[in-house]
C-alpha atoms as a printed R data frame, in Angstrom:
    type eleno elety resid chain resno       x      y      z
1   ATOM     1    CA   MET     A     1  -0.370 -0.160 -0.079
2   ATOM     2    CA   LYS     A     2   1.191  3.678 -0.866
3   ATOM     3    CA   ARG     A     3   0.418  6.185  0.680
4   ATOM     4    CA   ARG     A     4   0.569 10.439 -0.469
5   ATOM     5    CA   THR     A     5   1.123 12.861  2.723
6   ATOM     6    CA   LEU     A     6   1.983 16.314  2.474
7   ATOM     7    CA   LEU     A     7   3.832 17.441  5.265
8   ATOM     8    CA   ALA     A     8   5.717 20.448  4.234
9   ATOM     9    CA   ALA     A     9   4.056 24.624  3.306
10  ATOM    10    CA   GLY     A    10   7.101 26.985  2.760
11  ATOM    11    CA   GLY     A    11   9.664 27.338  5.440
12  ATOM    12    CA   GLY     A    12  11.930 24.313  6.108
13  ATOM    13    CA   ALA     A    13  10.658 21.060  6.105
14  ATOM    14    CA   LEU     A    14  10.583 16.929  7.144
15  ATOM    15    CA   VAL     A    15  11.209 15.364  3.503
16  ATOM    16    CA   ALA     A    16  11.995 11.618  2.464
17  ATOM    17    CA   LEU     A    17  16.125 11.201  2.124
18  ATOM    18    CA   GLY     A    18  16.759  7.153  1.830
19  ATOM    19    CA   ALA     A    19  15.603  4.752  4.305
20  ATOM    20    CA   GLY     A    20  14.928  8.347  6.741
21  ATOM    21    CA   TRP     A    21  13.078 11.883  7.294
22  ATOM    22    CA   THR     A    22  15.482 14.537  7.660
23  ATOM    23    CA   LEU     A    23  15.082 17.783  9.009
24  ATOM    24    CA   THR     A    24  16.570 20.131  5.588
25  ATOM    25    CA   ARG     A    25  15.904 23.782  5.158
26  ATOM    26    CA   PRO     A    26  14.424 25.866  1.600
27  ATOM    27    CA   ASP     A    27  17.091 27.597 -1.191
28  ATOM    28    CA   PRO     A    28  17.753 30.924  0.440
29  ATOM    29    CA   GLN     A    29  17.284 32.533 -3.292
30  ATOM    30    CA   THR     A    30  14.066 30.413 -4.179
31  ATOM    31    CA   GLY     A    31  12.680 29.187 -1.418
32  ATOM    32    CA   LEU     A    32  12.373 25.499 -2.972
33  ATOM    33    CA   LEU     A    33  13.672 22.276 -0.598
34  ATOM    34    CA   PRO     A    34  16.850 21.040 -2.854
35  ATOM    35    CA   GLY     A    35  15.848 17.550 -5.063
36  ATOM    36    CA   ALA     A    36  13.277 16.676 -3.979
37  ATOM    37    CA   ALA     A    37   9.435 17.029 -4.256
38  ATOM    38    CA   MET     A    38   7.275 18.196 -0.934
39  ATOM    39    CA   ALA     A    39   4.915 15.057 -1.223
40  ATOM    40    CA   GLN     A    40   6.847 12.225 -0.011
41  ATOM    41    CA   THR     A    41   5.685  8.310  0.027
42  ATOM    42    CA   THR     A    42   6.377  4.939  1.951
43  ATOM    43    CA   ASP     A    43   5.893  1.564  1.524
44  ATOM    44    CA   GLY     A    44   4.928 -0.860  3.480
45  ATOM    45    CA   PRO     A    45   2.546 -0.514  6.817
46  ATOM    46    CA   LEU     A    46   2.979  1.850  9.288
47  ATOM    47    CA   PRO     A    47   4.226  2.048 12.647
48  ATOM    48    CA   GLU     A    48   0.556  2.132 15.254
49  ATOM    49    CA   VAL     A    49   0.221  5.173 17.072
50  ATOM    50    CA   VAL     A    50  -1.519  5.135 20.776
51  ATOM    51    CA   ASP     A    51  -3.673  7.231 22.984
52  ATOM    52    CA   MET     A    52  -2.045  9.649 25.458
53  ATOM    53    CA   VAL     A    53  -4.330  8.356 28.613
54  ATOM    54    CA   LEU     A    54  -4.394 10.239 32.095
55  ATOM    55    CA   GLY     A    55  -6.322  8.407 34.856
56  ATOM    56    CA   ASN     A    56  -8.557  5.708 34.986
57  ATOM    57    CA   PRO     A    57  -8.960  4.387 32.145
58  ATOM    58    CA   ASP     A    58 -12.635  3.345 32.922
59  ATOM    59    CA   ALA     A    59 -13.742  6.846 34.557
60  ATOM    60    CA   PRO     A    60 -17.263  7.114 33.662
61  ATOM    61    CA   VAL     A    61 -16.451 10.573 31.952
62  ATOM    62    CA   GLU     A    62 -13.818 10.131 29.454
63  ATOM    63    CA   ILE     A    63 -12.828 14.146 27.934
64  ATOM    64    CA   VAL     A    64 -10.338 14.259 24.348
65  ATOM    65    CA   GLU     A    65  -8.862 16.953 23.658
66  ATOM    66    CA   TYR     A    66  -7.619 17.623 20.637
67  ATOM    67    CA   ALA     A    67  -4.692 20.265 21.213
68  ATOM    68    CA   SER     A    68  -1.290 21.553 19.351
69  ATOM    69    CA   PHE     A    69   1.705 22.408 21.058
70  ATOM    70    CA   THR     A    70   2.495 25.489 19.312
71  ATOM    71    CA   CYS     A    71  -1.169 26.756 19.880
72  ATOM    72    CA   PRO     A    72  -1.471 30.043 22.648
73  ATOM    73    CA   HIS     A    73  -4.821 29.226 23.497
74  ATOM    74    CA   CYS     A    74  -3.819 25.606 25.124
75  ATOM    75    CA   ALA     A    75  -0.735 26.695 26.280
76  ATOM    76    CA   SER     A    76  -2.700 28.723 28.146
77  ATOM    77    CA   PHE     A    77  -5.093 25.955 29.262
78  ATOM    78    CA   HIS     A    78  -2.568 23.745 30.314
79  ATOM    79    CA   ALA     A    79  -1.161 26.909 32.798
80  ATOM    80    CA   ASP     A    80  -5.059 27.406 33.907
81  ATOM    81    CA   GLN     A    81  -8.194 25.022 33.469
82  ATOM    82    CA   PHE     A    82  -6.244 21.786 32.911
83  ATOM    83    CA   LYS     A    83  -4.981 22.371 36.563
84  ATOM    84    CA   ALA     A    84  -8.139 21.287 37.816
85  ATOM    85    CA   ILE     A    85  -9.398 19.624 35.908
86  ATOM    86    CA   LYS     A    86  -6.779 16.996 36.774
87  ATOM    87    CA   GLU     A    87  -6.994 17.542 40.274
88  ATOM    88    CA   ASN     A    88 -10.563 17.292 40.956
89  ATOM    89    CA   TYR     A    89 -11.540 15.367 38.030
90  ATOM    90    CA   VAL     A    90  -9.151 13.294 36.895
91  ATOM    91    CA   ASP     A    91  -6.741 12.409 40.051
92  ATOM    92    CA   THR     A    92  -9.859 11.079 41.528
93  ATOM    93    CA   GLY     A    93 -10.469  8.346 39.176
94  ATOM    94    CA   GLN     A    94 -14.123 10.393 37.387
95  ATOM    95    CA   VAL     A    95 -12.281 11.549 34.276
96  ATOM    96    CA   LYS     A    96 -10.618  9.476 31.629
97  ATOM    97    CA   PHE     A    97  -8.634 12.613 29.525
98  ATOM    98    CA   VAL     A    98  -6.796 11.662 26.511
99  ATOM    99    CA   TYR     A    99  -4.758 14.134 24.314
100 ATOM   100    CA   ARG     A   100  -4.828 13.861 21.163
101 ATOM   101    CA   GLU     A   101  -2.308 16.100 19.127
102 ATOM   102    CA   VAL     A   102  -3.392 18.137 16.128
103 ATOM   103    CA   TYR     A   103  -0.262 18.804 13.005
104 ATOM   104    CA   PHE     A   104  -0.653 22.294 11.618
105 ATOM   105    CA   ASP     A   105   2.618 23.186 10.869
106 ATOM   106    CA   ARG     A   106   6.097 21.340 11.647
107 ATOM   107    CA   PRO     A   107   6.515 22.585 15.001
108 ATOM   108    CA   GLY     A   108   3.937 21.221 16.481
109 ATOM   109    CA   LEU     A   109   4.708 17.230 14.883
110 ATOM   110    CA   TRP     A   110   8.747 17.999 15.897
111 ATOM   111    CA   ALA     A   111   7.449 18.489 19.459
112 ATOM   112    CA   SER     A   112   5.169 15.682 18.865
113 ATOM   113    CA   MET     A   113   7.504 13.114 17.832
114 ATOM   114    CA   ILE     A   114  10.246 13.837 20.819
115 ATOM   115    CA   ALA     A   115   7.204 13.785 22.956
116 ATOM   116    CA   ARG     A   116   6.317 10.789 21.705
117 ATOM   117    CA   CYS     A   117   9.906  9.459 21.701
118 ATOM   118    CA   SER     A   118   9.292  6.081 24.119
119 ATOM   119    CA   ASN     A   119   5.256  6.641 23.433
120 ATOM   120    CA   ASP     A   120   5.367  6.864 27.270
121 ATOM   121    CA   ALA     A   121   2.374  8.190 28.424
122 ATOM   122    CA   ASP     A   122   4.256  9.547 32.020
123 ATOM   123    CA   PHE     A   123   7.500 11.428 29.538
124 ATOM   124    CA   PHE     A   124   4.822 12.112 27.657
125 ATOM   125    CA   PHE     A   125   3.064 14.073 30.123
126 ATOM   126    CA   ALA     A   126   5.734 15.623 31.722
127 ATOM   127    CA   PHE     A   127   6.986 16.675 28.531
128 ATOM   128    CA   SER     A   128   4.105 18.420 27.113
129 ATOM   129    CA   ASP     A   129   3.436 20.074 30.211
130 ATOM   130    CA   LEU     A   130   7.187 21.268 30.124
131 ATOM   131    CA   LEU     A   131   6.472 22.499 25.719
132 ATOM   132    CA   TYR     A   132   3.355 25.074 27.118
133 ATOM   133    CA   ALA     A   133   4.949 26.583 29.699
134 ATOM   134    CA   GLU     A   134   8.461 27.198 27.172
135 ATOM   135    CA   GLN     A   135   6.044 27.619 24.029
136 ATOM   136    CA   ARG     A   136   6.976 30.809 23.972
137 ATOM   137    CA   ASN     A   137  10.888 30.106 24.053
138 ATOM   138    CA   TRP     A   138  11.179 26.867 21.422
139 ATOM   139    CA   LEU     A   139   9.275 28.964 19.135
140 ATOM   140    CA   ALA     A   140  10.504 32.146 19.227
141 ATOM   141    CA   SER     A   141  13.166 32.466 16.841
142 ATOM   142    CA   GLY     A   142  11.006 31.000 13.766
143 ATOM   143    CA   ASP     A   143  13.502 30.261 12.507
144 ATOM   144    CA   PRO     A   144  13.441 26.141 11.688
145 ATOM   145    CA   ALA     A   145  16.808 24.727 12.274
146 ATOM   146    CA   GLY     A   146  16.909 27.307 15.278
147 ATOM   147    CA   ILE     A   147  13.270 25.736 16.876
148 ATOM   148    CA   ILE     A   148  14.864 22.151 16.628
149 ATOM   149    CA   GLU     A   149  17.630 23.201 18.198
150 ATOM   150    CA   ASP     A   150  15.178 24.796 20.887
151 ATOM   151    CA   LEU     A   151  13.913 21.688 21.204
152 ATOM   152    CA   ARG     A   152  16.413 19.445 21.465
153 ATOM   153    CA   THR     A   153  17.541 21.943 24.199
154 ATOM   154    CA   LEU     A   154  14.499 21.326 25.834
155 ATOM   155    CA   ALA     A   155  14.119 17.602 25.845
156 ATOM   156    CA   LYS     A   156  17.852 17.219 26.852
157 ATOM   157    CA   THR     A   157  16.188 19.033 30.699
158 ATOM   158    CA   ALA     A   158  14.347 16.452 30.577
159 ATOM   159    CA   GLY     A   159  16.624 13.648 30.271
160 ATOM   160    CA   LEU     A   160  16.412 12.078 26.902
161 ATOM   161    CA   ASP     A   161  20.158 12.465 25.130
162 ATOM   162    CA   ASP     A   162  21.528 13.643 21.258
163 ATOM   163    CA   ALA     A   163  21.260  9.797 19.921
164 ATOM   164    CA   THR     A   164  17.542  9.714 21.129
165 ATOM   165    CA   LEU     A   165  16.329 12.085 19.742
166 ATOM   166    CA   ASP     A   166  18.507 11.443 16.804
167 ATOM   167    CA   THR     A   167  16.636  8.414 15.880
168 ATOM   168    CA   CYS     A   168  13.356 10.093 17.540
169 ATOM   169    CA   LEU     A   169  13.776 12.629 14.548
170 ATOM   170    CA   SER     A   170  14.460 11.084 12.133
171 ATOM   171    CA   ASP     A   171  12.000  8.207 12.182
172 ATOM   172    CA   GLY     A   172  10.069  9.066  9.030
173 ATOM   173    CA   PRO     A   173   7.059  5.890  8.923
174 ATOM   174    CA   LYS     A   174   6.484  7.039 12.389
175 ATOM   175    CA   ALA     A   175   6.421 10.618 11.359
176 ATOM   176    CA   GLU     A   176   3.928  9.959  8.791
177 ATOM   177    CA   ALA     A   177   1.562  7.890 10.658
178 ATOM   178    CA   LEU     A   178   1.241 10.911 12.989
179 ATOM   179    CA   PHE     A   179   0.810 12.580 10.448
180 ATOM   180    CA   THR     A   180  -1.847 10.478  9.056
181 ATOM   181    CA   TRP     A   181  -3.639 10.206 12.686
182 ATOM   182    CA   TYR     A   182  -3.784 13.310 12.534
183 ATOM   183    CA   GLN     A   183  -5.738 13.925  9.646
184 ATOM   184    CA   GLU     A   184  -8.207 10.930 10.344
185 ATOM   185    CA   ASN     A   185  -8.978 12.031 13.325
186 ATOM   186    CA   ALA     A   186  -9.752 15.466 12.050
187 ATOM   187    CA   GLU     A   187 -11.750 14.661  9.848
188 ATOM   188    CA   ARG     A   188 -13.829 11.834 11.472
189 ATOM   189    CA   ASP     A   189 -14.427 14.422 14.583
190 ATOM   190    CA   GLY     A   190 -14.612 17.732 12.806
191 ATOM   191    CA   VAL     A   191 -11.620 19.043 14.319
192 ATOM   192    CA   ASN     A   192 -10.757 22.554 12.982
193 ATOM   193    CA   SER     A   193  -8.835 24.344 15.317
194 ATOM   194    CA   THR     A   194  -7.237 24.124 18.653
195 ATOM   195    CA   PRO     A   195  -8.194 23.655 21.779
196 ATOM   196    CA   THR     A   196 -10.896 21.183 20.767
197 ATOM   197    CA   PHE     A   197 -12.614 19.063 23.037
198 ATOM   198    CA   LEU     A   198 -14.843 15.888 23.236
199 ATOM   199    CA   ILE     A   199 -16.461 15.443 26.400
200 ATOM   200    CA   ASP     A   200 -18.492 12.265 25.850
201 ATOM   201    CA   GLY     A   201 -18.554 12.437 22.336
202 ATOM   202    CA   GLN     A   202 -19.732 15.407 22.796
203 ATOM   203    CA   LYS     A   203 -17.320 18.543 21.199
204 ATOM   204    CA   TYR     A   204 -16.868 21.503 22.324
205 ATOM   205    CA   SER     A   205 -14.615 24.502 22.191
206 ATOM   206    CA   ASN     A   206 -12.752 26.154 24.686
207 ATOM   207    CA   MET     A   207 -14.399 27.112 27.967
208 ATOM   208    CA   ALA     A   208 -13.699 28.231 31.176
209 ATOM   209    CA   TYR     A   209 -13.340 26.212 34.268
210 ATOM   210    CA   ASP     A   210 -16.585 26.605 36.057
211 ATOM   211    CA   GLU     A   211 -18.090 25.786 32.667
212 ATOM   212    CA   PHE     A   212 -16.245 22.651 32.071
213 ATOM   213    CA   ALA     A   213 -17.303 21.560 35.428
214 ATOM   214    CA   ASP     A   214 -20.366 22.252 34.703
215 ATOM   215    CA   VAL     A   215 -20.346 19.717 31.875
216 ATOM   216    CA   LEU     A   216 -18.726 17.565 33.644
217 ATOM   217    CA   ASP     A   217 -20.557 17.617 36.581
218 ATOM   218    CA   GLY     A   218 -24.086 16.722 34.857
219 ATOM   219    CA   LYS     A   219 -22.789 13.469 33.087
220 ATOM   220    CA   LEU     A   220 -21.394 12.819 35.808
221 ATOM   221    CA   GLY     A   221 -24.854 12.654 37.542
């Protein structure tokens, strides 16, 4: 089976080179990627993408958050409402919280590939907190190469080494799997902005904590 996935639009891009994907920069004069089409194909099955879950998997209520690591409103949600939701509903076993990434830009995908290096939920959520807390800093340069270096620096503070980061960021099949997964999720659940929430399957926009609590309490009875 062959898939064609667009992963680039201006700026730097993830492109297929040989057996893996790498980060490349466009020609400064033409803005074009050197010797490569911007759409790439991969043969064979893609790796499975697992949901990142916090809380009791059998909780009576489920929240699915669709968010991007580059979204300022998502960063605000995680600095504010999410902390109260986690303390009052997730940590008490009443709510299962599922985080699904949205890739509106390449830096969000790169951040996700690092967060998902080991597919360990504890590391994923700890690194997600760090990504949101430091969002302005690692996005500040606006330059693909600079963003990658700032992401790598942030990841090292979380305990990853250069060899691990090289492996994670050059995993082409995983990058394509994540992007395909995002496209399928967005189409199925009608996600066109972030953050978007599904609470027991019903879609909601971002809300103040009191509004979240009202919805959750109503579903919990």
